[in-house]
CSV table of C-alpha atoms in Angstrom, one decimal:
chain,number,residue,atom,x,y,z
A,1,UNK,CA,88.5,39.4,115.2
A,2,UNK,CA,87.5,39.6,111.3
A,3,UNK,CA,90.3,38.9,109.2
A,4,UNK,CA,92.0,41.7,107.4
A,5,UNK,CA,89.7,43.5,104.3
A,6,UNK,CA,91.9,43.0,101.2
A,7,UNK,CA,91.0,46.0,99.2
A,8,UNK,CA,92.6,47.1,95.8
A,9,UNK,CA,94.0,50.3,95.1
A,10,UNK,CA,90.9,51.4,92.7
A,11,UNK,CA,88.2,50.2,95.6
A,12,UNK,CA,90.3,52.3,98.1
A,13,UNK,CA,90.2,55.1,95.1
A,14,UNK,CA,86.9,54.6,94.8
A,15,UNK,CA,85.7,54.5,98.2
A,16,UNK,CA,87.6,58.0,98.9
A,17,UNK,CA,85.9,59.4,95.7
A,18,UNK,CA,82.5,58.3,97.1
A,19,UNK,CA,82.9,59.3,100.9
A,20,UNK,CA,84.2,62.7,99.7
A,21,UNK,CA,81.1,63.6,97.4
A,22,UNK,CA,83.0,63.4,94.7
A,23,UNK,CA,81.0,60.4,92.7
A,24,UNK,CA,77.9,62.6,92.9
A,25,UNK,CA,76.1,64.4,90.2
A,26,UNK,CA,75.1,68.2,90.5
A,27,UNK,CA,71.7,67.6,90.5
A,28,UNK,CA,69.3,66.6,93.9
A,29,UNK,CA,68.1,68.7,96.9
A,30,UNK,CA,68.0,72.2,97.3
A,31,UNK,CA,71.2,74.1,97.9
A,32,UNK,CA,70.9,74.6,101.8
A,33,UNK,CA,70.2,70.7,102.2
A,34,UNK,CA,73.0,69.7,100.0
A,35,UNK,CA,75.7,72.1,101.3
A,36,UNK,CA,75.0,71.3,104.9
A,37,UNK,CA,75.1,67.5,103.8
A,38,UNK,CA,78.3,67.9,102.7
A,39,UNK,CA,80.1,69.8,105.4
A,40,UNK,CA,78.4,67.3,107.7
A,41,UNK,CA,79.7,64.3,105.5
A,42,UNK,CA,83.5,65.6,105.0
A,43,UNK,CA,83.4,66.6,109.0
A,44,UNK,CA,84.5,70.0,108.3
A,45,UNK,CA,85.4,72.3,105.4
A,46,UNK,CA,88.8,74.2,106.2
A,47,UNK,CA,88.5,78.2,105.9
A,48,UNK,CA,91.4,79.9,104.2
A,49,UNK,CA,92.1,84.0,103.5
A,50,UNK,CA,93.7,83.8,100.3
A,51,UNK,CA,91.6,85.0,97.5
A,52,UNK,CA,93.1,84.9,93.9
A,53,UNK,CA,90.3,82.6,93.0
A,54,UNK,CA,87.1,82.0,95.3
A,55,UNK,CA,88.3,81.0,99.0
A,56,UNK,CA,89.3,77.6,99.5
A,57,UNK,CA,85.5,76.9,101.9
A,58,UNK,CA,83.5,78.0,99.1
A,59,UNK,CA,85.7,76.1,96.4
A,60,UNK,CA,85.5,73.0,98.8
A,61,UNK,CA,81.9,73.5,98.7
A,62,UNK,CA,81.2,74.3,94.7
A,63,UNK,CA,83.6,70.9,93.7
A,64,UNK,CA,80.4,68.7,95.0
A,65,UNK,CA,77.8,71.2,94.3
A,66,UNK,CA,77.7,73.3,90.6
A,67,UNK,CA,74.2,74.8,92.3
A,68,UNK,CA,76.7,76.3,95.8
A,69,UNK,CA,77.1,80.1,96.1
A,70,UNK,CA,78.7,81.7,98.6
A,71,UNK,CA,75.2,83.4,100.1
A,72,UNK,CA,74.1,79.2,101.2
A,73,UNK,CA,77.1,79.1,103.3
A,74,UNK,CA,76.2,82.7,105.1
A,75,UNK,CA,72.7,81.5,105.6
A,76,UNK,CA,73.2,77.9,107.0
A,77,UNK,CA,76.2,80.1,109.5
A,78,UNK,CA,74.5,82.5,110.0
A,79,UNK,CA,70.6,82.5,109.9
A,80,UNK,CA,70.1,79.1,110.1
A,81,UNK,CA,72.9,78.3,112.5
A,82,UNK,CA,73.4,74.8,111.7
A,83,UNK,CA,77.1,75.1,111.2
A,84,UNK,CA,79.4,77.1,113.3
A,85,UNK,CA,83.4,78.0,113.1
A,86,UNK,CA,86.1,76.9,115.2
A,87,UNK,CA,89.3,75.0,114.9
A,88,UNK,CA,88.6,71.7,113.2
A,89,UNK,CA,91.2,70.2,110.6
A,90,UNK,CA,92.5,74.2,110.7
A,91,UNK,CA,90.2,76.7,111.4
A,92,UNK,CA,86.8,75.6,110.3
A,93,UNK,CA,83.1,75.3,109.2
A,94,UNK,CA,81.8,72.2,111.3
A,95,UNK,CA,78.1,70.8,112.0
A,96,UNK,CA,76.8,72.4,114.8
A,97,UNK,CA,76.0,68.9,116.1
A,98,UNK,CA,79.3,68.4,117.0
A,99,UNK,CA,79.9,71.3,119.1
A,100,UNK,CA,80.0,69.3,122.1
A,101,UNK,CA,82.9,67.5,120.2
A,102,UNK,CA,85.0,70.6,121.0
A,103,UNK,CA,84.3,71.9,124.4
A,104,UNK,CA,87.6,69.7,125.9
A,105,UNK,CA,89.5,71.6,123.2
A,106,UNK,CA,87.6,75.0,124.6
A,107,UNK,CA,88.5,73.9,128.1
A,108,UNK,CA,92.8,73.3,127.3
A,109,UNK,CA,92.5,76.8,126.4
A,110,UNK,CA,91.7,78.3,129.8
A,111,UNK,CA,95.2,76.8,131.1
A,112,UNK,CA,97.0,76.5,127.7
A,113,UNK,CA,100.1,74.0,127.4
A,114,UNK,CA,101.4,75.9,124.1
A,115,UNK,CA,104.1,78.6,124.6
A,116,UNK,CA,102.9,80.6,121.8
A,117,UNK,CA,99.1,80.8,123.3
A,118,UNK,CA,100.1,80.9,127.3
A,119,UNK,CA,102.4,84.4,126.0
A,120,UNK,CA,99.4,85.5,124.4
A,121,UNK,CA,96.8,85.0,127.5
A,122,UNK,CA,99.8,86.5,129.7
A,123,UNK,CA,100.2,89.8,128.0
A,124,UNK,CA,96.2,89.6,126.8
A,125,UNK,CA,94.5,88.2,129.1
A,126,UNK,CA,93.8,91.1,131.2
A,127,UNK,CA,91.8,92.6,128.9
A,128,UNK,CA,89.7,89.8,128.4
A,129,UNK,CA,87.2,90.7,130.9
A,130,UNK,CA,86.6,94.4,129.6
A,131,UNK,CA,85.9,92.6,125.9
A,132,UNK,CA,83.3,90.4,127.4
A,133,UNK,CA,81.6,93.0,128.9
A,134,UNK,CA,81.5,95.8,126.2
A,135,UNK,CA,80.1,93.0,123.5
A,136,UNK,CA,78.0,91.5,126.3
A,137,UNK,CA,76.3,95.5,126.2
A,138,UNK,CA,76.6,96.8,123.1
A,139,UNK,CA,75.9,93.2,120.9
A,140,UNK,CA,78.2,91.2,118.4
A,141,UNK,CA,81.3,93.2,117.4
A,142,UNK,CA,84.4,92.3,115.3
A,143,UNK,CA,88.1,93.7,116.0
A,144,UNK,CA,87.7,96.7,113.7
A,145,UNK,CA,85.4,98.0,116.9
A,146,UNK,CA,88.6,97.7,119.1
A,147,UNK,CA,90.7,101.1,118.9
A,148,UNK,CA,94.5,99.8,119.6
A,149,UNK,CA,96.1,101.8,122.5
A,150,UNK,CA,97.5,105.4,121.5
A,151,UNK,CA,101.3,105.0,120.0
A,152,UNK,CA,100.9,101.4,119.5
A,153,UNK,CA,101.6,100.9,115.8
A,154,UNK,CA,100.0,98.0,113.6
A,155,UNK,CA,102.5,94.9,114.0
A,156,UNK,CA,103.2,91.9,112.1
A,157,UNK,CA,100.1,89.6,112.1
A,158,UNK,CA,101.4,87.4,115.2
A,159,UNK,CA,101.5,90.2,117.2
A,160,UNK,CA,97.7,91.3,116.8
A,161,UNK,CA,96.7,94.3,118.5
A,162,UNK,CA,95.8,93.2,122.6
A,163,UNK,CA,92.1,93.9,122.0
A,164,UNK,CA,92.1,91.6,118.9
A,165,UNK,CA,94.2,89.0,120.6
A,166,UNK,CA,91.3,89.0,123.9
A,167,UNK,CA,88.9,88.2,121.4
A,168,UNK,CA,90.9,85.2,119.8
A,169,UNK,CA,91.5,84.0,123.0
A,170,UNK,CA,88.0,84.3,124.1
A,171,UNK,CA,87.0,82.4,121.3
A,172,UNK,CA,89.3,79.8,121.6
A,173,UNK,CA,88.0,79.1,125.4
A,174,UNK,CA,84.3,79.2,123.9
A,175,UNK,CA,83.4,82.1,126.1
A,176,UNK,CA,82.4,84.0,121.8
A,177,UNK,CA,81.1,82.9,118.9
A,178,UNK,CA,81.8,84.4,115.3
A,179,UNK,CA,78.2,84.9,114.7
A,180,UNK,CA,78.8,85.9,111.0
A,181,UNK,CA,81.5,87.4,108.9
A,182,UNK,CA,81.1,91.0,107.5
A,183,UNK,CA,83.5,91.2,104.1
A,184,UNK,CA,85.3,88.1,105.7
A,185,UNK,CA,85.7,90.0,108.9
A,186,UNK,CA,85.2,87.8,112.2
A,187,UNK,CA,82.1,89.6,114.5
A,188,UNK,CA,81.9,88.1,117.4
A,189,UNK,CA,79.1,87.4,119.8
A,190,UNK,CA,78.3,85.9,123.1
A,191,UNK,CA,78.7,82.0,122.8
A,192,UNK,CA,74.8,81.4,124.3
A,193,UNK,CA,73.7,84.3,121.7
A,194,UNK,CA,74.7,82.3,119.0
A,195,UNK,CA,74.0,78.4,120.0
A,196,UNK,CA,70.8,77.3,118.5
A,197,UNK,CA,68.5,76.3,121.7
A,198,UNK,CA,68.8,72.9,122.6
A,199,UNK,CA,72.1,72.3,121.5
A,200,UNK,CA,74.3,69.7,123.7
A,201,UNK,CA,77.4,71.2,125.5
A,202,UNK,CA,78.2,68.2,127.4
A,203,UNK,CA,81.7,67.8,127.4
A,204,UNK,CA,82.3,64.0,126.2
A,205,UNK,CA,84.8,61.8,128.1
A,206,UNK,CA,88.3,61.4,126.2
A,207,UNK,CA,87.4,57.9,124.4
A,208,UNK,CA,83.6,59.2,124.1
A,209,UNK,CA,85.9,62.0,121.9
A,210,UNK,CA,88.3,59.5,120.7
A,211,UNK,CA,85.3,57.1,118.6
A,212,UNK,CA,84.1,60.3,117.4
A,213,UNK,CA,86.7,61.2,115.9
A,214,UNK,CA,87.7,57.5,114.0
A,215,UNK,CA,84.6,57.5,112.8
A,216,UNK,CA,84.4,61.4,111.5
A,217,UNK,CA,87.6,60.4,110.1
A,218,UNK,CA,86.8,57.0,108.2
A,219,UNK,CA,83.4,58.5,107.3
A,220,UNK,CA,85.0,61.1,105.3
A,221,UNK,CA,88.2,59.2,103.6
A,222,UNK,CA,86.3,55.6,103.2
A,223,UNK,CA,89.5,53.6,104.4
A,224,UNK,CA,92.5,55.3,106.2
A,225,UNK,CA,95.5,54.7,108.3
A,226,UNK,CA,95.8,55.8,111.8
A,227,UNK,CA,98.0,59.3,111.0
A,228,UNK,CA,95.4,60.2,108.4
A,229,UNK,CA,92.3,59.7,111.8
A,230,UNK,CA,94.4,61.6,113.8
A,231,UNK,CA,95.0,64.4,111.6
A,232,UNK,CA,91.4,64.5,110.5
A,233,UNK,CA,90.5,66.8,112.7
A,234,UNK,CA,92.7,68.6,115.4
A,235,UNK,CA,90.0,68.0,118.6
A,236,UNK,CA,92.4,65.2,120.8
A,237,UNK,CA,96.1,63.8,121.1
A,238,UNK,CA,97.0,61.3,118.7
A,239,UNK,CA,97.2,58.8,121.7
A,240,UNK,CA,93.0,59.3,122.2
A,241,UNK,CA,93.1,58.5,118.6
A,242,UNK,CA,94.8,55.8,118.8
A,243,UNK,CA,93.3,54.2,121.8
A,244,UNK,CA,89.7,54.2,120.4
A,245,UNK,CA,90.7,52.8,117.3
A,246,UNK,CA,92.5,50.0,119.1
A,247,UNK,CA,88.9,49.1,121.1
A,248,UNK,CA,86.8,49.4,118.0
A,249,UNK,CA,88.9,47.2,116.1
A,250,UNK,CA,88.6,44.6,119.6
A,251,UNK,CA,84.8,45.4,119.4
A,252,UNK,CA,84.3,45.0,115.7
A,253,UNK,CA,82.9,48.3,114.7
A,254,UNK,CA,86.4,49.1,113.0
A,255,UNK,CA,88.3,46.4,110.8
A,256,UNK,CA,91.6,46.5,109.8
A,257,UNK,CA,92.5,46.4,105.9
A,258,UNK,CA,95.0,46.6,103.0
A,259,UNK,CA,95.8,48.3,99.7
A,260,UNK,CA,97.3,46.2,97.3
A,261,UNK,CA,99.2,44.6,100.4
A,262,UNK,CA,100.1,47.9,101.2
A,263,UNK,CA,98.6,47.4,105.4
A,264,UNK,CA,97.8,50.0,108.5
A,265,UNK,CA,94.6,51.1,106.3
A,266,UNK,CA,90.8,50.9,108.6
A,267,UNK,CA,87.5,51.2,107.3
A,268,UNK,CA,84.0,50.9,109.5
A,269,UNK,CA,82.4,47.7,109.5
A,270,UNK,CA,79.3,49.2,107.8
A,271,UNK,CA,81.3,50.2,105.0
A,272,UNK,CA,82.5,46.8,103.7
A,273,UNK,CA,79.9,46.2,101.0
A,274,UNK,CA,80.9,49.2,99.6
A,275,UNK,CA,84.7,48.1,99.7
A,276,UNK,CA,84.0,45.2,97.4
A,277,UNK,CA,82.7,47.6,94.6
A,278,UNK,CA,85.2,47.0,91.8
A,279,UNK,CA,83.6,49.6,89.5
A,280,UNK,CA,86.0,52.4,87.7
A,281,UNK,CA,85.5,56.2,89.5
A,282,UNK,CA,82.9,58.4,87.1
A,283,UNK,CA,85.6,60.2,85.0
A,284,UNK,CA,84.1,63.3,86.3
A,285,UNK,CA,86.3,66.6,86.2
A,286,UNK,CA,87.0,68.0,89.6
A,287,UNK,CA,89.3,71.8,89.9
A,288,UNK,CA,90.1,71.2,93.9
A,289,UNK,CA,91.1,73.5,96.1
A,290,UNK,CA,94.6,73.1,97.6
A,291,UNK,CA,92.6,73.0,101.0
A,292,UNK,CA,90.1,70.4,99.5
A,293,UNK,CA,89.5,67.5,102.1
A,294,UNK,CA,90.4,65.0,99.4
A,295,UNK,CA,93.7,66.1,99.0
A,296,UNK,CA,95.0,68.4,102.1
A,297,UNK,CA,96.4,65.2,103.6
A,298,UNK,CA,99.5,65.1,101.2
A,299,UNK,CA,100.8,62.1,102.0
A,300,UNK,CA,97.7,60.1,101.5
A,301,UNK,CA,96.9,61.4,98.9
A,302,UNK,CA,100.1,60.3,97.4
A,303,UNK,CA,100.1,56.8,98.9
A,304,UNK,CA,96.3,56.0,97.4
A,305,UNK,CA,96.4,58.6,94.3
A,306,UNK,CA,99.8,59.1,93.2
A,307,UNK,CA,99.0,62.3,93.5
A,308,UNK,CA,102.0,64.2,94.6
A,309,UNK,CA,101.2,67.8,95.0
A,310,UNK,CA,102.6,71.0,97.1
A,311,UNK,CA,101.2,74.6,97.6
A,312,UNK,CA,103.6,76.8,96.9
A,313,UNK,CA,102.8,80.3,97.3
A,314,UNK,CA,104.5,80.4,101.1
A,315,UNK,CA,107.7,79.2,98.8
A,316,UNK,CA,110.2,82.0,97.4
A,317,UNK,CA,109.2,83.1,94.0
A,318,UNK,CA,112.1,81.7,92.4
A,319,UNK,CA,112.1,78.7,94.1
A,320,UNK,CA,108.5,77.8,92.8
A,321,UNK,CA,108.2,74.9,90.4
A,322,UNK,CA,104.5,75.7,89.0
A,323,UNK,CA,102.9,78.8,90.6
A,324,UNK,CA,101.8,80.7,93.2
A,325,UNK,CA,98.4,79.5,93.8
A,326,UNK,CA,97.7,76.0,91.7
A,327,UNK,CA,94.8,74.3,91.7
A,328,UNK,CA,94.9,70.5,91.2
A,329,UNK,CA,92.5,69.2,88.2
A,330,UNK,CA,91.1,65.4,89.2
A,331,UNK,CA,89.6,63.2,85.9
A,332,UNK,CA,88.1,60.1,87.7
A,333,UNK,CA,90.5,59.2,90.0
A,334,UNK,CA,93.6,60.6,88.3
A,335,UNK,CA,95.7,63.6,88.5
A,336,UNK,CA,95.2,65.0,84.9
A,337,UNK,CA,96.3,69.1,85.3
A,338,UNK,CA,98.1,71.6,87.4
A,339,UNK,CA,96.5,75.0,87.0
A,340,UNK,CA,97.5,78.2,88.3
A,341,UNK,CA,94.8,80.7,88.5
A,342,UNK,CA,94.1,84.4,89.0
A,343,UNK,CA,90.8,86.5,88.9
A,344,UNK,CA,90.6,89.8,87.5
A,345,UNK,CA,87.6,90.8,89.3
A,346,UNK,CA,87.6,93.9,88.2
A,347,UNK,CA,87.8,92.7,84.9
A,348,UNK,CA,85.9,89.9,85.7
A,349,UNK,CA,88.1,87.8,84.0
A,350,UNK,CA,89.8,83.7,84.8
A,351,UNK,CA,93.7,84.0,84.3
A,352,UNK,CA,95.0,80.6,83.8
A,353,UNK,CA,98.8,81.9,84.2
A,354,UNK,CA,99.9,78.2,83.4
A,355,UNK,CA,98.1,75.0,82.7
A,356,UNK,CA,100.7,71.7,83.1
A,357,UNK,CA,98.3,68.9,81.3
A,358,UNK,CA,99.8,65.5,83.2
A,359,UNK,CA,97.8,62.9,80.9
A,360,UNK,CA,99.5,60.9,78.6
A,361,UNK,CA,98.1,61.5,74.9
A,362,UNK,CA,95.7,58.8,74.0
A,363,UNK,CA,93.9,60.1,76.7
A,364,UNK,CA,93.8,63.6,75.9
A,365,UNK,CA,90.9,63.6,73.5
A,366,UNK,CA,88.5,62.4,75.7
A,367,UNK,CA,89.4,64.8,78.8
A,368,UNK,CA,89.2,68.4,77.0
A,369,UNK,CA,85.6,68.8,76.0
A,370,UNK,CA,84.8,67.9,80.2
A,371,UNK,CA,87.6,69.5,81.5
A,372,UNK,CA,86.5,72.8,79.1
A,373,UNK,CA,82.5,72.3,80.5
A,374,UNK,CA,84.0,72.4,84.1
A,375,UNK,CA,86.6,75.4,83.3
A,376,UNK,CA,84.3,77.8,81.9
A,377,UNK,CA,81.9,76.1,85.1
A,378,UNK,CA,84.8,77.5,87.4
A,379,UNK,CA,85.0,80.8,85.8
A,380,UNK,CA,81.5,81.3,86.3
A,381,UNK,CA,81.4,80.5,89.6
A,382,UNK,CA,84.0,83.2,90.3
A,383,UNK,CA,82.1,86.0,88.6
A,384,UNK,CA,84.0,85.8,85.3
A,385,UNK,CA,82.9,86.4,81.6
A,386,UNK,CA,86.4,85.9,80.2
A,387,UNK,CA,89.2,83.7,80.6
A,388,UNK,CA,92.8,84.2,79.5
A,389,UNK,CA,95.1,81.4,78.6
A,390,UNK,CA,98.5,82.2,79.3
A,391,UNK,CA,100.9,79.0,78.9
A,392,UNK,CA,99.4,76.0,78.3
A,393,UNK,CA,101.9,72.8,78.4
A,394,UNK,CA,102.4,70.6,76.4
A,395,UNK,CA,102.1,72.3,72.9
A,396,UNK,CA,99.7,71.2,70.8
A,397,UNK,CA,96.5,71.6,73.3
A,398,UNK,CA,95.5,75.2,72.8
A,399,UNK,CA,93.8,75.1,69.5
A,400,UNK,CA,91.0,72.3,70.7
A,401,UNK,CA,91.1,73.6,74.3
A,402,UNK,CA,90.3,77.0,73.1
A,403,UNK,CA,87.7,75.6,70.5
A,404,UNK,CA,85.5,73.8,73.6
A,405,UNK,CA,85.9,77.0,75.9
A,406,UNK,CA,84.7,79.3,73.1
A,407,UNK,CA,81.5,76.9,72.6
A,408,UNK,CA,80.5,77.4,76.4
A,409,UNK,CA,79.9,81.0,75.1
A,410,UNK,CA,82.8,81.8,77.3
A,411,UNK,CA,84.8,84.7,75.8
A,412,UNK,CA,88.5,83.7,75.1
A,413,UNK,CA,91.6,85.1,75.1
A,414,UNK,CA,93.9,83.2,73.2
A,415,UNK,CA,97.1,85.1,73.3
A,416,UNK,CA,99.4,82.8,74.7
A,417,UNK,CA,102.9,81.6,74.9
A,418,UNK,CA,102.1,77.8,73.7
């Protein structure tokens, strides 16, 4: 066995950066090739319904790619079928190379272990059948299609409608595909309608699954601990996890390292060049997502960034510490803003309801006129013209914020509270 790869915390930084796109320019290849090469490097890009800005899968996306738009990731779903949905890290875009990564998980849902999904199938499942058959005759359909039983009010959103639960549950098994989204909406098709010819559906053995998932997982972080792997993506038990990574560590493929003495981190064998690379991060500006891949793994991304962050907009309004819906800013490989964010769309106006600058002030100078490119980038991307900054903390930073935004040709409004 290799001795132990003695990293520091900027080549760990560093090698996150890198594996998650994030060290790249916005340049090269044409949009389809580079969004698909970056869903297929991070493993997956998570799916989320809030909207106050841009959803979190097309936000993922844009961060490594100024050139995304939300049409690319319709297409390469879609049209080109090379990525498909279905419960990765959360519920998911994922290569559709991997598919055959996810049939076990499509198999545990045919006799489901869970309580929640076995009372589902029990009070569903009869209906399951019937939904098959009417989509199998009249072609792809989403749950709007399904007329709830008469007297049967709308529920809460756990307790979906029968006809709308079938279909979830369907899904789940693999029996339906979401073949595209209509205004976000899920429309469903049969699975074989919607796999690309020639696409493997062999079910893999569990420690065929378990190395595919170390490596999806160290792939996409660079170096990472054994919690982080099995979190990566939700496709096997942590034990599978664990047991591959034991016997490609025995076999070489995996090597054990450290941070700063800090040990329990891995990183593929191929990747140890790369380790050694002592060179700072580009001090690009990245606005992230609070689903972005780099930092949805909280704890990891305080043990190698510092970066200690929380979403708070499933925490009481009162009880919230910076906003409903805030939006991390990266400079390098520093946490250098807190931003929460609403679009106007009507209005087509960015409301930055509160911006909480975190860098200390020598270094202030040199982050505004990026940060201010990537802002007014952001507001763009989001179908604004405008932008309104609210609060902006500390004072001082309005003036020269407000000076770089305006010289982007972005229209400012600078009636604030700082």
């Amino acid at each position: 066995m290799r001795e132990t790869v003695v990293l520091t915390s900027a080549q760990a930084r560093r090698m996150a950066l890198s594996a998650q796109l994030l060290l790249e320019g916005p340049g090269g290849n044409s949009g389809a090739e580079r969004t698909f090469r970056t869903i297929d490097a991070l493993g997956y890009v998570q799916i989320d319904t809030i909207s106050v800005v841009e959803r979190a899968h097309h936000h993922t996306l844009w961060s490594r790619f100024g050139g995304y738009c939300p049409d690319i990731l319709h297409r390469l779903h879609s049209e080109d079928r090379k990525v498909f949905e279905y419960w990765g890290h959360a519920a998911s875009y994922l290569p559709i190379s991997d598919y055959r990564f996810y049939t076990r998980q499509m198999k545990r849902h045919r006799d489901p272990k869970d309580k929640w999904a076995r009372n589902r199938l029990e009070k569903c499942g009869h209906l399951m059948d019937d939904v098959l058959d009417r989509i199998r005759r009249e072609g792809p359909l989403g749950s709007g299609d399904f007329k709830a039983a008469p007297g049967v009010k709308r529920a809460q959103w756990w307790d979906w409608k029968p006809a709308k639960t079938a279909l979830e549950l369907l899904f789940w098994r693999g029996d339906l595909m979401i073949t595209r989204r209509d205004n976000f909406h899920r429309i469903y098709d049969l699975t074989e309608r919607v796999l690309p010819d020639g696409t493997d559906t062999s079910t893999p053995e569990e420690d065929e699954l378990g190395r595919f998932l170390v490596r999806r997982a160290l792939r996409a972080h660079g170096t990472a601990d054994e919690r982080t792997m099995a979190d990566h993506i939700h496709a096997a038990d942590r034990s599978v996890v664990r047991r591959a990574l034991l016997e490609m560590v025995d076999s070489g493929e995996v090597l054990a390292a450290s941070v700063d003495g800090d040990t329990g981190y891995y990183l593929l064998e191929d990747a140890v060049d790369a380790a050694g690379t002592e060179a700072a991060a580009d001090p690009g500006v990245h606005i992230l997502s609070p689903f972005d891949n780099l930092i949805i793994d909280r704890k990891r991304a305080e043990r190698l960034f510092g970066f200690r962050y929380s979403l708070e907009c499933y925490t009481p309004r009162k009880k919230r510490k910076y906003g409903y819906f805030v939006l991390p800013v990266l400079w390098g490989d520093t946490l250098a803003a807190l931003m929460d964010c609403k679009v106007h769309r009507k209005e087509r106006c960015l409301q930055v309801i509160s911006l909480r600058l975190e860098l200390p002030a020598e270094d202030m100078e040199a982050f505004i006129e990026p940060f201010s490119r990537r802002l007014e980038a952001f507001a763009r991307f989001n179908g604004c013209r405008s932008l309104d900054l609210t609060h902006i903390q500390p004072d001082g930073y309005r003036s020269p914020l407000e000076s770089e935004l305006e010289a982007t040709g972005l229209e400012v409004d600078g009636q604030g509270d700082s």
